[in-house]
Coordinates of C-alpha atoms and ligand atoms in Angstrom, one line a residue:
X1 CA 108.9 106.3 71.7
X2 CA 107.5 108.3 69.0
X3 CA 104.6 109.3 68.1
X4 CA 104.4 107.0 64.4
X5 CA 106.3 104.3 66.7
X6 CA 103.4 104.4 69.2
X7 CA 100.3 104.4 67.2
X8 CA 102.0 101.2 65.0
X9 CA 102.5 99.3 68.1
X10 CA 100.5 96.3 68.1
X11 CA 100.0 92.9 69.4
X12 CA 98.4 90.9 66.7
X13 CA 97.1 91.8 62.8
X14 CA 94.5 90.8 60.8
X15 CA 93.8 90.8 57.6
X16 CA 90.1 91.8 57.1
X17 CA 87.5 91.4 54.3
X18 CA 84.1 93.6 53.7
X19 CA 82.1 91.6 51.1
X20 CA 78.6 91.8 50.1
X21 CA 76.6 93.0 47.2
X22 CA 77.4 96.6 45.1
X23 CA 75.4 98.8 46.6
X24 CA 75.2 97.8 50.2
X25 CA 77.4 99.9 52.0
X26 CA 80.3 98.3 52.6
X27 CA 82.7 101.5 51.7
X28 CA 80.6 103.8 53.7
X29 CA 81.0 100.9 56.7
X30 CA 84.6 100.7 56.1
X31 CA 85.2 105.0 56.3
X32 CA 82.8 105.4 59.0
X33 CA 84.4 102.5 61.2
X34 CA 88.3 104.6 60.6
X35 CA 87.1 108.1 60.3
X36 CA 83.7 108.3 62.5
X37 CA 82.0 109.6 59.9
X38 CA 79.6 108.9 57.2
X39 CA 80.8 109.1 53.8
X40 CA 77.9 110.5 51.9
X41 CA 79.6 110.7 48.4
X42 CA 80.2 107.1 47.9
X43 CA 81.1 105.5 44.6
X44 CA 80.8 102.0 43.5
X45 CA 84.4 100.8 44.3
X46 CA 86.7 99.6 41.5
X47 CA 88.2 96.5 42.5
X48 CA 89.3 96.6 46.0
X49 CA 90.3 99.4 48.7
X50 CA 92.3 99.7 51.7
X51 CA 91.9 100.7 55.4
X52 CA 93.9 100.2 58.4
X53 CA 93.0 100.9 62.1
X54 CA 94.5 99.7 65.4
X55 CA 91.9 99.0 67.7
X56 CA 92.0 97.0 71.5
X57 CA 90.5 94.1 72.4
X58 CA 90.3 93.3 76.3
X59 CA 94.0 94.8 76.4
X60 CA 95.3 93.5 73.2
X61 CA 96.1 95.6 70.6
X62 CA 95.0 94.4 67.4
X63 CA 95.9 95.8 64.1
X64 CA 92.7 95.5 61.0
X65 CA 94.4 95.7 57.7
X66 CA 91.1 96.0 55.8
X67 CA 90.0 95.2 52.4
X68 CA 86.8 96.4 51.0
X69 CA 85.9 94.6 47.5
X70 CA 84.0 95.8 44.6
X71 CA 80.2 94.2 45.1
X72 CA 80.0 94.8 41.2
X73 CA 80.0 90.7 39.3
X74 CA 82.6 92.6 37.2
X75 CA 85.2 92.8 39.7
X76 CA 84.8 89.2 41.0
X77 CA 87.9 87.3 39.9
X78 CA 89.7 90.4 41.3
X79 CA 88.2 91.0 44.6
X80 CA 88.8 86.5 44.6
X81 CA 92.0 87.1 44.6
X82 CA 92.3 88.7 47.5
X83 CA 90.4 86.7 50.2
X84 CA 93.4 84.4 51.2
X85 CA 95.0 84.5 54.4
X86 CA 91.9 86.7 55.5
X87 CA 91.2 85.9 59.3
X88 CA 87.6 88.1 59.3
X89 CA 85.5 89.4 57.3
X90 CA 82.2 91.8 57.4
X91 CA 79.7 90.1 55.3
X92 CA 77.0 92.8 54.1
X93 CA 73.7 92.9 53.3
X94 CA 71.2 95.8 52.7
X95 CA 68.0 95.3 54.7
X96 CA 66.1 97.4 52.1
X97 CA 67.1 94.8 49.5
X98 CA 65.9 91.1 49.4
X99 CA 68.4 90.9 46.3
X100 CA 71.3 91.6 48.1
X101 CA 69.9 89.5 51.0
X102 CA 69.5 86.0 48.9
X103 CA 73.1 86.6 47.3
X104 CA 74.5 86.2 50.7
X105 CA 74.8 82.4 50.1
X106 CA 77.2 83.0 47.1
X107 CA 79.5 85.7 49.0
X108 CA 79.6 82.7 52.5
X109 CA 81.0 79.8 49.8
X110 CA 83.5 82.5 48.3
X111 CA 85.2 83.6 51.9
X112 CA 84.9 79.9 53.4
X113 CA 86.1 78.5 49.9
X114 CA 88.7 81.2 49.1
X115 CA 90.1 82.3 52.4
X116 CA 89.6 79.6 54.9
X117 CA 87.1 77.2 56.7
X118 CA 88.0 79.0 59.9
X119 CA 87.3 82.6 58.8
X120 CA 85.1 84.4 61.1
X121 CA 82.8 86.2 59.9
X122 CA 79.9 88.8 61.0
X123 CA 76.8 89.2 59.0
X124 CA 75.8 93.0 58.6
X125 CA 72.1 93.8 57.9
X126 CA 73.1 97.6 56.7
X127 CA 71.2 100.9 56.4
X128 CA 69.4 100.1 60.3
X129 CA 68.4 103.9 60.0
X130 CA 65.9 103.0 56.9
X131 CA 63.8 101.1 58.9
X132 CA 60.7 102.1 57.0
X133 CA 61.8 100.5 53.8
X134 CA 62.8 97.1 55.1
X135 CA 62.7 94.1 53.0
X136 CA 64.8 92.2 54.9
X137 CA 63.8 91.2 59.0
X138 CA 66.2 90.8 61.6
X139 CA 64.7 87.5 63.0
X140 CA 64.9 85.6 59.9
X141 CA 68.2 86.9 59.3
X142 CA 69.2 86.0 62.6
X143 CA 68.3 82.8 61.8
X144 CA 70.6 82.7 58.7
X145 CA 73.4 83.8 60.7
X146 CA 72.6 81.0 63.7
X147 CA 72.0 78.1 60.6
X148 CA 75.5 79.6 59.1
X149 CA 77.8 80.2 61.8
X150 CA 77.9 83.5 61.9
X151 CA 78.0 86.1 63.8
X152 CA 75.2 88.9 63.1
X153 CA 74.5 92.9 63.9
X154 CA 72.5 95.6 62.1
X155 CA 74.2 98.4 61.1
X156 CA 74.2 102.0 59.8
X157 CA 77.1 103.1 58.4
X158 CA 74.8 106.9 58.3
X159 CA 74.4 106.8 62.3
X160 CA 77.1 104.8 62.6
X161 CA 75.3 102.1 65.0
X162 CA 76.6 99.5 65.7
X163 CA 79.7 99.7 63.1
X164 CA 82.9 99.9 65.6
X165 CA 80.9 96.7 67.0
X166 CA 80.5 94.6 64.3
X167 CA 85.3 94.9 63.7
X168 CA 85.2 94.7 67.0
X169 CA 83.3 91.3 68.0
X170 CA 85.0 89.8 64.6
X171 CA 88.4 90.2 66.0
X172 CA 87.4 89.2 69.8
X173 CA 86.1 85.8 68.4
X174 CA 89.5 85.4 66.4
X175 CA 91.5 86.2 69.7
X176 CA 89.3 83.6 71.1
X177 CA 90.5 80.9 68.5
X178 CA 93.7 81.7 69.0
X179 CA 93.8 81.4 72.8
X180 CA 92.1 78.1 72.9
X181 CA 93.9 76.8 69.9
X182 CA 91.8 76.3 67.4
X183 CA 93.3 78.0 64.4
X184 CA 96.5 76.7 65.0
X185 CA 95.3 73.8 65.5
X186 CA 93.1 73.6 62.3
X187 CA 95.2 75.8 60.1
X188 CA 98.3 74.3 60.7
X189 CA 101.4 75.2 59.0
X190 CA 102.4 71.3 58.5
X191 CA 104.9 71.5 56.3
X192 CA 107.7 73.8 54.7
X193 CA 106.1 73.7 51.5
X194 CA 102.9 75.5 52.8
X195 CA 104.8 78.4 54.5
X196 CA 105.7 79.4 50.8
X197 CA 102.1 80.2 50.7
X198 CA 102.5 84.5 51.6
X199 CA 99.9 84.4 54.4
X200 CA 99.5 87.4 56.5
X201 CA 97.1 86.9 59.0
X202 CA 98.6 87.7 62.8
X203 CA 101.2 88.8 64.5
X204 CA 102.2 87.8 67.7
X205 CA 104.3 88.8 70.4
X206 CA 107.7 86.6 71.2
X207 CA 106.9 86.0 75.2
X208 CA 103.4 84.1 73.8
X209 CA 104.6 82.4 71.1
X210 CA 106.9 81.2 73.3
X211 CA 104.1 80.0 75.5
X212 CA 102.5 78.3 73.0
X213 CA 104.2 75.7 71.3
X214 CA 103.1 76.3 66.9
X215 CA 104.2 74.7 63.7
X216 CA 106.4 77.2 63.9
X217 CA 108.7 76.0 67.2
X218 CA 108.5 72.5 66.6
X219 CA 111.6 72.4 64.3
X220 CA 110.6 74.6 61.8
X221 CA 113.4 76.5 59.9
X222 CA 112.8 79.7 62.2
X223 CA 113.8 81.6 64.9
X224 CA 111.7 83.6 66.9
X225 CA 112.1 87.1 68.8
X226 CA 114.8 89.6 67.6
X227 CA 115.8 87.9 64.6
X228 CA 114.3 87.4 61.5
X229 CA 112.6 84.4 60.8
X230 CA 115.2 82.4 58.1
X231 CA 113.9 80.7 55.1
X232 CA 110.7 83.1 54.5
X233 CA 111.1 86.0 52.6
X234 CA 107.8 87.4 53.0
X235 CA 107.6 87.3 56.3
X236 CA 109.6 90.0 57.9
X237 CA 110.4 90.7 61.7
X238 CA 110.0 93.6 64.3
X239 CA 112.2 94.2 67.2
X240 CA 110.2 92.8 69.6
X241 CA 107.4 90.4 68.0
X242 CA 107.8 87.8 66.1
X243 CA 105.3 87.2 63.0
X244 CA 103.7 84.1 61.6
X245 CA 100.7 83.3 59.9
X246 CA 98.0 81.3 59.2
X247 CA 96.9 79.0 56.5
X248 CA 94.2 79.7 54.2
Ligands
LIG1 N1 70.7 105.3 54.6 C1 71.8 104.7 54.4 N2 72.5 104.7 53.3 C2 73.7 104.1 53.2 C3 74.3 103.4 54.3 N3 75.4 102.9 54.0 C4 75.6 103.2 52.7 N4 74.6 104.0 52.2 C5 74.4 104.5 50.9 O1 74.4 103.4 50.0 C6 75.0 103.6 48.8 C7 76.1 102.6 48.5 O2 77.1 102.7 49.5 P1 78.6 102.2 49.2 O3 79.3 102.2 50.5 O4 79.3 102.9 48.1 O5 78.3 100.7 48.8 P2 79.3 99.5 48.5 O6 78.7 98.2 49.1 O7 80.7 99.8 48.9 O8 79.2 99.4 46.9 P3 80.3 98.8 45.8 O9 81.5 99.5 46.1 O10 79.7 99.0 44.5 O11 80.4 97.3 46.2 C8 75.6 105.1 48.9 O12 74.7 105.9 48.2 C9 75.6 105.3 50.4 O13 75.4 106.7 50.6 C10 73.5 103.4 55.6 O14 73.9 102.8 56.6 N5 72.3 104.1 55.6

């Protein structure tokens, strides 16, 4: 296999979100997480960006296509527009900043709103390494996270602590839903109508679909495996996966 064919083999993809208020960190999160490093020229981001980064979780190989939004009001109804189908996201605070701390309410209706009930999401409490200057402590906003549903780290995307963690435990607890069934089961793909919807959110392999009996083998117009799925233009096969989504 080659090299290109190697490093885009993958079990399952996600479609990511970093939100949170300007200023936070999210872009410096999102570079230091794919290139281990700290990017100290960041600019407020126009609209939305894009990362990717294969990572493994407990053997599975788990593709992050990730988008960081624009924290600037101004953006909204852009960055909106792309929080559907989203099966994590990074929610991110500054801890130096009480402002961007009370906004987090705003950003948690958005994603659960926008994306789906059953997004996970991890609450970041960024810039760890300025300490001195908090506004912000980590037991109340442990708290938040516990009242909320959410998962919650502290993070500096200048150190880098605690950064791979906070992708990393977001895409374990996804893998988690999808073994015991609960965003199938939730999110389910009910009728043919709703699979017009272009949702992106995993891909599996064949063998467990096969396992695992979906919307998508109980008479759905599709085939699974080799083929391409029929009916479904936007959702395109691989040799030896099959690809299906989830509903927002
Ligand atoms: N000390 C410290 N500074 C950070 C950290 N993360 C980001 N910064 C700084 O915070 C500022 C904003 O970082 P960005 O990553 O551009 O923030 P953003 O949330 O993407 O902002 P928008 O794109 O406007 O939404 C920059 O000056 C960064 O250098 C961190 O962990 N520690």
């Amino acid at each position: 296999m080659s090299q290109t064919a190697m490093s885009e083999t993958y079990d399952f993809l996600f479609k990511f979100l970093v939100i949170g208020n300007a200023g936070t960190g999210k872009s410096c999160l999102l570079h230091q997480f794919i290139e281990k490093k700290f990017k100290d020229d960041s600019n407020h981001t126009i609209g939305v960006e894009f990362g990717s980064k294969i990572i493994n979780v407990g053997g599975k190989y788990v593709k992050l296509q990730i988008w960081d939004t624009a924290g600037q009001e101004r953006f909204r109804s852009v960055t909106r527009s792309y929080y559907r189908g989203a099966a994590g996201a990074l929610l991110v605070y500054d801890i130096t900043s009480r402002e961007t701390y009370n906004a987090l309410t705003n950003w948690l209706t958005d994603a659960r709103m926008l994306a789906s009930q059953n997004i996970v999401i991890i609450l970041c409490g960024n810039k760890k390494d300025l300490d001195a200057d908090r506004e912000v402590t980590f037991l109340e906003a442990s708290r938040f996270a516990q009242e909320n549903e959410l998962m919650f780290l502290e993070t500096s995307a200048l150190t880098g602590e605690n950064v791979e963690e906070a992708f990393v435990q977001c895409a374990r607890k996804i893998l988690n839903k999808i073994e015991s069934g609960v965003i199938w089961s939730k999110s389910t793909l009910s009728t043919p109508a709703n699979l017009k919807l272009p949702l992106t959110v995993l891909k599996v392999s064949s063998s467990w679909l096969r396992q695992r009996p979906t919307p998508f083998s109980q008479g759905l117009p599709c085939t699974i495996g080799e083929r391409e799925w029929t009916g479904f233009p936007h959702v395109f096969a691989f040799r030896t996966t099959a690809f299906c989504g989830s509903i927002a």
